[in-house]
Short mmCIF file of C-alpha atoms and ligand atoms in Angstrom, two decimals:
data_model
loop_
_atom_site.label_atom_id
_atom_site.label_comp_id
_atom_site.label_asym_id
_atom_site.label_seq_id
_atom_site.Cartn_x
_atom_site.Cartn_y
_atom_site.Cartn_z
CA UNK A 173 139.64 99.33 79.82
CA UNK A 174 142.03 99.48 82.78
CA UNK A 175 143.08 102.94 81.56
CA UNK A 176 139.48 104.07 81.81
CA UNK A 177 139.16 102.67 85.34
CA UNK A 178 142.33 104.43 86.51
CA UNK A 179 141.29 107.70 84.89
CA UNK A 180 137.78 107.57 86.36
CA UNK A 181 139.17 106.93 89.87
CA UNK A 182 141.61 109.84 89.46
CA UNK A 183 138.86 112.15 88.22
CA UNK A 184 136.62 111.09 91.12
CA UNK A 185 139.43 112.12 93.52
CA UNK A 186 139.65 115.50 91.76
CA UNK A 187 135.88 115.87 92.08
CA UNK A 188 136.05 115.29 95.83
CA UNK A 189 138.54 118.13 96.18
CA UNK A 190 136.59 120.48 93.95
CA UNK A 191 132.97 119.35 93.29
CA UNK A 192 131.57 120.66 90.02
CA UNK A 193 129.01 119.61 87.41
CA UNK A 194 127.39 116.17 87.33
CA UNK A 195 125.14 115.05 84.48
CA UNK A 196 122.24 112.96 85.83
CA UNK A 197 120.32 110.46 83.70
CA UNK A 198 116.98 108.84 84.64
CA UNK A 199 115.01 106.21 82.68
CA UNK A 200 113.61 103.80 85.29
CA UNK A 201 109.95 104.08 84.30
CA UNK A 202 108.06 106.43 81.98
CA UNK A 203 110.10 109.66 82.08
CA UNK A 204 113.27 110.15 80.06
CA UNK A 205 115.17 112.76 82.04
CA UNK A 206 118.56 114.47 82.20
CA UNK A 207 119.89 117.26 84.42
CA UNK A 208 123.08 119.13 85.19
CA UNK A 209 123.69 119.79 88.90
CA UNK A 210 126.56 121.68 90.52
CA UNK A 211 128.11 120.31 93.72
CA UNK A 212 125.06 118.20 94.54
CA UNK A 213 122.63 121.00 95.37
CA UNK A 214 122.42 123.58 92.59
CA UNK A 215 120.35 122.58 89.55
CA UNK A 216 121.68 124.40 86.48
CA UNK A 217 119.68 122.71 83.72
CA UNK A 218 117.03 120.01 83.33
CA UNK A 219 115.02 118.26 80.63
CA UNK A 220 112.23 115.69 80.95
CA UNK A 221 110.34 113.86 78.24
CA UNK A 222 107.25 112.23 79.69
CA UNK A 223 105.72 109.17 78.03
CA UNK A 224 102.44 109.52 79.95
CA UNK A 225 100.26 110.34 76.88
CA UNK A 226 101.36 107.08 75.18
CA UNK A 227 100.91 104.82 78.23
CA UNK A 228 97.56 106.47 79.02
CA UNK A 229 96.13 104.75 75.92
CA UNK A 230 96.75 101.40 77.66
CA UNK A 231 95.77 102.44 81.22
CA UNK A 232 99.30 101.92 82.57
CA UNK A 233 102.99 101.68 81.67
CA UNK A 234 103.75 99.21 78.86
CA UNK A 235 107.41 98.19 79.51
CA UNK A 236 108.34 97.49 75.87
CA UNK A 237 106.98 100.86 74.73
CA UNK A 238 108.79 102.58 77.61
CA UNK A 239 112.18 101.08 76.62
CA UNK A 240 111.78 102.00 72.97
CA UNK A 241 110.70 105.54 73.79
CA UNK A 242 113.73 106.00 76.11
CA UNK A 243 115.98 104.80 73.27
CA UNK A 244 114.41 107.29 70.86
CA UNK A 245 114.58 110.25 73.22
CA UNK A 246 117.63 109.84 75.44
CA UNK A 247 120.08 111.64 73.12
CA UNK A 248 117.87 114.69 72.57
CA UNK A 249 116.91 114.92 76.26
CA UNK A 250 120.58 114.93 77.33
CA UNK A 251 121.38 117.59 74.71
CA UNK A 252 118.43 119.69 75.90
CA UNK A 253 119.56 119.50 79.54
CA UNK A 254 123.10 120.59 78.57
CA UNK A 255 121.71 123.43 76.43
CA UNK A 256 119.40 124.59 79.24
CA UNK A 257 122.39 124.59 81.58
CA UNK A 258 124.41 126.57 79.02
CA UNK A 259 127.23 123.99 79.12
CA UNK A 260 128.73 121.28 76.92
CA UNK A 261 129.96 117.78 77.73
CA UNK A 262 133.44 119.32 78.16
CA UNK A 263 132.17 121.00 81.34
CA UNK A 264 130.81 117.78 82.90
CA UNK A 265 132.88 116.04 85.61
CA UNK A 266 130.88 112.83 86.15
CA UNK A 267 127.80 110.92 84.94
CA UNK A 268 125.20 109.71 87.46
CA UNK A 269 122.54 107.24 86.30
CA UNK A 270 119.60 105.40 87.86
CA UNK A 271 120.51 101.70 87.78
CA UNK A 272 117.83 100.36 90.16
CA UNK A 273 114.94 99.87 90.92
CA UNK A 274 112.66 100.03 87.88
CA UNK A 275 111.68 98.33 84.65
CA UNK A 276 114.76 96.41 83.49
CA UNK A 277 114.42 97.30 79.81
CA UNK A 278 113.93 100.97 80.67
CA UNK A 279 116.88 101.02 83.11
CA UNK A 280 119.11 99.35 80.51
CA UNK A 281 118.63 102.28 78.12
CA UNK A 282 119.82 104.90 80.63
CA UNK A 283 122.60 102.73 82.03
CA UNK A 284 123.95 101.81 78.58
CA UNK A 285 123.79 105.43 77.43
CA UNK A 286 125.58 106.64 80.58
CA UNK A 287 128.27 103.97 80.22
CA UNK A 288 128.91 104.91 76.59
CA UNK A 289 129.18 108.58 77.49
CA UNK A 290 131.40 107.94 80.53
CA UNK A 291 133.76 105.69 78.52
CA UNK A 292 133.93 108.01 75.50
CA UNK A 293 134.64 111.03 77.71
CA UNK A 294 136.78 109.31 80.35
CA UNK A 295 134.36 110.41 83.07
CA UNK A 296 133.50 108.68 86.35
CA UNK A 297 130.21 106.74 86.22
CA UNK A 298 127.98 106.62 89.34
CA UNK A 299 125.07 104.20 89.65
CA UNK A 300 122.27 105.67 91.79
CA UNK A 301 119.38 103.86 93.47
CA UNK A 302 116.19 105.65 92.38
CA UNK A 303 114.71 105.61 95.90
CA UNK A 304 117.74 107.39 97.35
CA UNK A 305 117.42 109.83 94.44
CA UNK A 306 113.84 110.66 95.48
CA UNK A 307 115.10 111.30 99.03
CA UNK A 308 117.88 113.55 97.65
CA UNK A 309 115.26 115.74 95.90
CA UNK A 310 114.84 117.30 99.35
CA UNK A 311 118.48 118.49 99.38
CA UNK A 312 117.71 120.61 96.31
CA UNK A 313 114.76 122.30 98.03
CA UNK A 314 116.45 122.69 101.45
CA UNK A 315 120.13 123.67 101.06
CA UNK A 316 120.61 123.28 104.83
CA UNK A 317 119.06 119.80 105.14
CA UNK A 318 121.55 117.19 106.37
CA UNK A 319 121.18 113.62 107.63
CA UNK A 320 120.22 112.11 109.94
CA UNK A 321 116.48 112.40 109.34
CA UNK A 322 113.48 110.13 108.76
CA UNK A 323 111.95 109.93 105.29
CA UNK A 324 108.64 108.63 104.02
CA UNK A 325 109.05 107.56 100.38
CA UNK A 326 105.72 107.08 98.59
CA UNK A 327 105.93 106.39 94.86
CA UNK A 328 104.34 104.21 92.21
CA UNK A 329 106.51 101.27 93.21
CA UNK A 330 107.40 101.85 96.87
CA UNK A 331 106.06 102.92 100.25
CA UNK A 332 109.07 102.98 102.53
CA UNK A 333 109.90 104.58 105.84
CA UNK A 334 113.65 105.08 105.66
CA UNK A 335 116.07 106.31 108.31
CA UNK A 336 118.61 108.40 106.42
CA UNK A 337 121.68 107.81 108.59
CA UNK A 338 124.06 109.67 106.27
CA UNK A 339 123.97 110.75 102.63
CA UNK A 340 124.82 107.20 101.57
CA UNK A 341 123.69 105.01 104.48
CA UNK A 342 120.04 104.10 104.94
CA UNK A 343 118.01 101.83 107.21
CA UNK A 344 114.63 100.52 106.06
CA UNK A 345 112.20 100.95 108.99
CA UNK A 346 108.93 100.04 107.26
CA UNK A 347 107.69 99.00 103.83
CA UNK A 348 104.52 98.07 102.03
CA UNK A 349 103.52 94.43 102.30
CA UNK A 350 101.59 94.58 99.03
CA UNK A 351 100.67 97.55 96.82
CA UNK A 352 102.65 100.79 97.02
CA UNK A 353 100.75 103.99 97.88
CA UNK A 354 101.00 105.38 94.32
CA UNK A 355 100.06 101.99 92.88
CA UNK A 356 96.91 101.97 95.07
CA UNK A 357 96.05 105.49 93.85
CA UNK A 358 96.54 104.35 90.24
CA UNK A 359 94.48 101.14 90.63
CA UNK A 360 91.60 102.80 92.49
CA UNK A 361 91.58 105.64 89.96
CA UNK A 362 91.42 103.12 87.15
CA UNK A 363 88.47 101.33 88.81
CA UNK A 364 86.75 104.72 88.98
CA UNK A 365 87.31 105.29 85.27
CA UNK A 366 90.04 107.92 85.66
CA UNK A 367 93.01 108.04 83.25
CA UNK A 368 96.62 107.00 84.04
CA UNK A 369 98.43 108.11 86.16
CA UNK A 370 95.57 108.02 88.63
CA UNK A 371 97.13 109.83 91.60
CA UNK A 372 96.76 113.42 90.40
CA UNK A 373 93.35 112.67 88.80
CA UNK A 374 92.02 111.10 91.99
CA UNK A 375 93.30 114.05 94.01
CA UNK A 376 91.34 116.41 91.73
CA UNK A 377 88.15 114.33 92.04
CA UNK A 378 88.56 114.15 95.85
CA UNK A 379 88.66 117.94 96.19
CA UNK A 380 84.88 118.31 96.44
CA UNK A 381 84.31 115.08 98.33
CA UNK A 382 83.59 114.31 102.00
CA UNK A 383 86.66 112.44 103.29
CA UNK A 384 84.60 110.83 106.08
CA UNK A 385 81.70 109.64 103.92
CA UNK A 386 83.10 106.08 103.75
CA UNK A 387 84.72 104.53 106.87
CA UNK A 388 87.76 103.22 104.96
CA UNK A 389 91.03 102.34 106.63
CA UNK A 390 94.25 100.42 105.98
CA UNK A 391 95.53 97.27 107.72
CA UNK A 392 98.24 97.44 110.49
CA UNK A 393 97.24 101.02 111.18
CA UNK A 394 96.96 100.70 114.93
CA UNK A 395 99.77 98.20 115.65
CA UNK A 396 103.47 98.69 116.40
CA UNK A 397 104.55 97.81 112.86
CA UNK A 398 105.85 100.50 110.51
CA UNK A 399 104.77 98.41 107.50
CA UNK A 400 101.95 99.45 105.21
CA UNK A 401 99.24 97.53 103.40
CA UNK A 402 97.13 99.23 100.75
CA UNK A 403 95.72 96.30 98.82
CA UNK A 404 92.79 95.65 101.23
CA UNK A 405 91.84 99.31 101.02
CA UNK A 406 91.94 99.14 97.21
CA UNK A 407 89.70 96.03 97.26
CA UNK A 408 87.25 97.77 99.63
CA UNK A 409 86.85 100.65 97.16
CA UNK A 410 86.43 98.27 94.21
CA UNK A 411 83.78 96.31 96.18
CA UNK A 412 81.84 99.50 96.97
CA UNK A 413 81.82 100.35 93.25
CA UNK A 414 80.80 96.81 92.18
CA UNK A 415 78.06 96.44 94.82
CA UNK A 416 76.54 99.76 93.81
CA UNK A 417 76.72 98.79 90.14
CA UNK A 418 74.99 95.44 90.80
CA UNK A 419 72.21 97.13 92.74
CA UNK A 420 71.84 99.81 90.08
CA UNK A 421 72.72 102.47 92.66
CA UNK A 422 75.06 105.40 92.12
CA UNK A 423 78.06 106.15 94.31
CA UNK A 424 79.23 109.64 95.12
CA UNK A 425 82.62 109.31 93.39
CA UNK A 426 84.07 112.46 94.93
CA UNK A 427 83.21 111.18 98.44
CA UNK A 428 84.70 107.77 97.67
CA UNK A 429 87.90 109.30 96.24
CA UNK A 430 88.23 111.64 99.23
CA UNK A 431 87.66 108.81 101.72
CA UNK A 432 90.23 106.57 99.99
CA UNK A 433 92.76 109.41 99.86
CA UNK A 434 92.17 110.19 103.55
CA UNK A 435 92.79 106.54 104.49
CA UNK A 436 96.11 106.42 102.57
CA UNK A 437 97.23 109.75 104.03
CA UNK A 438 96.25 108.63 107.55
CA UNK A 439 98.53 105.60 107.33
CA UNK A 440 101.47 107.41 105.70
CA UNK A 441 101.28 110.31 108.17
CA UNK A 442 100.74 108.45 111.44
CA UNK A 443 103.47 105.88 110.84
CA UNK A 444 106.11 108.22 109.49
CA UNK A 445 105.66 110.86 112.22
CA UNK A 446 105.74 108.13 114.88
CA UNK A 447 108.89 106.67 113.28
CA UNK A 448 110.65 110.06 113.42
CA UNK A 449 109.62 110.66 117.02
CA UNK A 450 110.50 107.18 118.27
CA UNK A 451 113.93 107.46 116.61
CA UNK A 452 114.43 110.82 118.33
CA UNK A 453 114.90 112.58 114.98
CA UNK A 454 113.87 116.22 114.63
CA UNK A 455 113.21 116.12 110.86
CA UNK A 456 110.81 114.17 108.66
CA UNK A 457 111.13 114.41 104.87
CA UNK A 458 108.64 113.30 102.23
CA UNK A 459 109.70 111.88 98.85
CA UNK A 460 108.44 110.02 95.76
CA UNK A 461 105.69 110.81 93.26
CA UNK A 462 102.87 110.78 95.84
CA UNK A 463 104.64 113.69 97.58
CA UNK A 464 103.01 115.88 94.90
CA UNK A 465 99.69 115.31 96.72
CA UNK A 466 98.70 118.61 98.36
CA UNK A 467 96.51 116.96 101.03
CA UNK A 468 99.38 114.68 102.08
CA UNK A 469 101.80 117.62 102.23
CA UNK A 470 99.35 119.66 104.36
CA UNK A 471 98.52 116.79 106.70
CA UNK A 472 102.19 115.92 107.29
CA UNK A 473 103.00 119.59 107.89
CA UNK A 474 100.19 119.85 110.49
CA UNK A 475 101.18 116.62 112.24
CA UNK A 476 104.88 117.58 112.32
CA UNK A 477 104.02 121.05 113.67
CA UNK A 478 102.09 119.38 116.49
CA UNK A 479 105.19 117.53 117.67
CA UNK A 480 107.83 120.14 116.87
CA UNK A 481 109.28 118.04 114.04
CA UNK A 482 110.67 119.88 111.00
CA UNK A 483 108.83 118.81 107.84
CA UNK A 484 110.58 118.87 104.44
CA UNK A 485 109.17 117.99 101.02
CA UNK A 486 110.56 118.55 97.52
CA UNK A 487 109.47 121.40 95.24
CA UNK A 488 106.63 120.17 93.02
CA UNK A 489 108.89 119.79 89.97
CA UNK A 490 111.18 117.37 91.85
CA UNK A 491 108.41 115.17 93.35
CA UNK A 492 107.88 112.87 90.39
CA UNK A 493 110.70 111.24 88.40
CA UNK A 494 113.48 113.61 87.33
CA UNK A 495 117.23 113.49 86.81
CA UNK A 496 118.21 116.42 89.07
CA UNK A 497 117.59 114.21 92.11
CA UNK A 498 119.77 111.48 90.54
CA UNK A 499 122.66 113.91 89.92
CA UNK A 500 122.24 115.23 93.47
CA UNK A 501 122.48 111.76 95.04
CA UNK A 502 125.26 110.93 92.54
CA UNK A 503 127.29 113.77 94.04
CA UNK A 504 127.07 112.27 97.53
CA UNK A 505 127.85 108.76 96.24
CA UNK A 506 130.93 110.09 94.45
CA UNK A 507 132.04 111.94 97.59
CA UNK A 508 131.74 108.70 99.59
CA UNK A 509 133.22 105.97 97.41
CA UNK A 510 134.86 104.98 94.15
CA UNK A 511 132.91 105.35 90.90
CA UNK A 512 130.90 102.42 89.54
CA UNK A 513 132.61 99.99 87.16
CA UNK A 514 131.59 99.85 83.50
CA UNK A 515 130.06 96.46 84.32
CA UNK A 516 127.34 98.25 86.36
CA UNK A 517 124.24 96.07 86.06
CA UNK A 518 120.63 97.29 86.31
CA UNK A 519 118.43 95.65 88.95
CA UNK A 520 114.62 95.65 89.18
CA UNK A 521 114.72 95.93 93.00
CA UNK A 522 116.04 98.69 95.27
CA UNK A 523 119.05 97.86 97.44
CA UNK A 524 116.80 98.83 100.38
CA UNK A 525 114.71 95.73 99.74
CA UNK A 526 117.80 93.59 100.30
CA UNK A 527 118.23 94.83 103.88
O1 KG4 B 1832 108.04 108.61 91.86
P1 KG4 B 1832 107.15 108.45 90.68
O2 KG4 B 1832 107.10 109.56 89.67
O3 KG4 B 1832 107.51 107.13 89.92
C1 KG4 B 1832 107.94 105.99 90.63
O4 KG4 B 1832 109.11 105.97 91.05
O5 KG4 B 1832 107.07 105.11 90.83
O6 KG4 B 1832 105.70 108.18 91.28
C2 KG4 B 1832 104.61 108.02 90.44
C3 KG4 B 1832 103.40 107.74 91.30
C4 KG4 B 1832 102.18 107.33 90.52
O7 KG4 B 1832 101.62 106.19 91.14
C5 KG4 B 1832 101.26 108.53 90.61
O8 KG4 B 1832 99.89 108.21 90.55
C6 KG4 B 1832 101.63 109.09 91.97
O9 KG4 B 1832 103.04 108.93 92.04
N1 KG4 B 1832 101.25 110.50 92.10
C7 KG4 B 1832 100.31 110.94 92.95
C8 KG4 B 1832 100.19 112.33 92.73
N2 KG4 B 1832 101.08 112.69 91.75
C9 KG4 B 1832 101.72 111.54 91.38
N3 KG4 B 1832 99.58 110.29 93.88
C10 KG4 B 1832 98.70 111.02 94.59
N4 KG4 B 1832 98.50 112.35 94.42
C11 KG4 B 1832 99.22 113.04 93.51
N5 KG4 B 1832 99.02 114.36 93.34
ZN1 ZN B 1833 110.17 107.55 91.13
#
């Protein structure tokens, strides 16, 4: 074992001198993903197996099913990513893997697989925090983007405003006090009878709706705090649906979806743009699954334009969970510190939540 440790440290030093190919592995929730990325920014091959059709039957992610599906698919997804990149394991210089946050059973599959591969091939192992991976998706889309910048991370599990001080140093400025933005989208969509995952479905329904039909808003919107709260907004929508049902009235679902979406976007936009401006930063990036929302992207672009702030958001294919973003962040972690030990332990929470 000590031989492996010494070799992985030596290979990490070689990587720092001449960065090359990193294999990224992601299994924190319901996508089994692998990708090969050169020097942190150039994606040379990717593969994703989504479990959405299976979880849709249950209206949400079933952790046990997710873990088993990752176990079934991980080997073939890694092979597919290598094939798409036109390389073999012999060409890989390091293995980056999501080790937090996420479903523990799901994380364990990716982490165990990555450890086995790293040990068998004498390659450095790099544990990557999934949230920092989402942020790094922006580096793929904008080759010139460098810290410091402000980032709004909106995913199924998190709504964070993060100051990206350097590639590997982050300060949590604001967080959700209850439901995450994506979680609120999913729960409201479910209450409206839409399938999982609700975010994209709700966005589609909202397209023809009047966003001002219902005067919905989120808590803490006007105060100094950079924290979010989406659970009251979710309850307000559910109450509107229940009240109408009890009275035998019908609700304009498109209007309700559009009004809910507008309220979420209002909070995410106002707070993140204010955070960037108050910190004196000239760039605001968007990250996480909710960044696929076209209305959110447009609204943030408009608001940033107003204040002369540069707005960055990942290409659509790197908004939701993928392994290219993990390999990308893995590159910067490997440039900054020693590789992870083989005792790397998955954690359900992000390190940002420990700040
Ligand atoms: O980042 P992600 O793929 O997984 C987590 O790390 O959680 O984010 C998934 C979340 C889900 O809640 C999904 O409903 C939401 O992102 N989402 C969207 C859209 N596409 C995905 N929410 C709103 N509008 C979308 N177009
Ligand atoms: Zn994610």
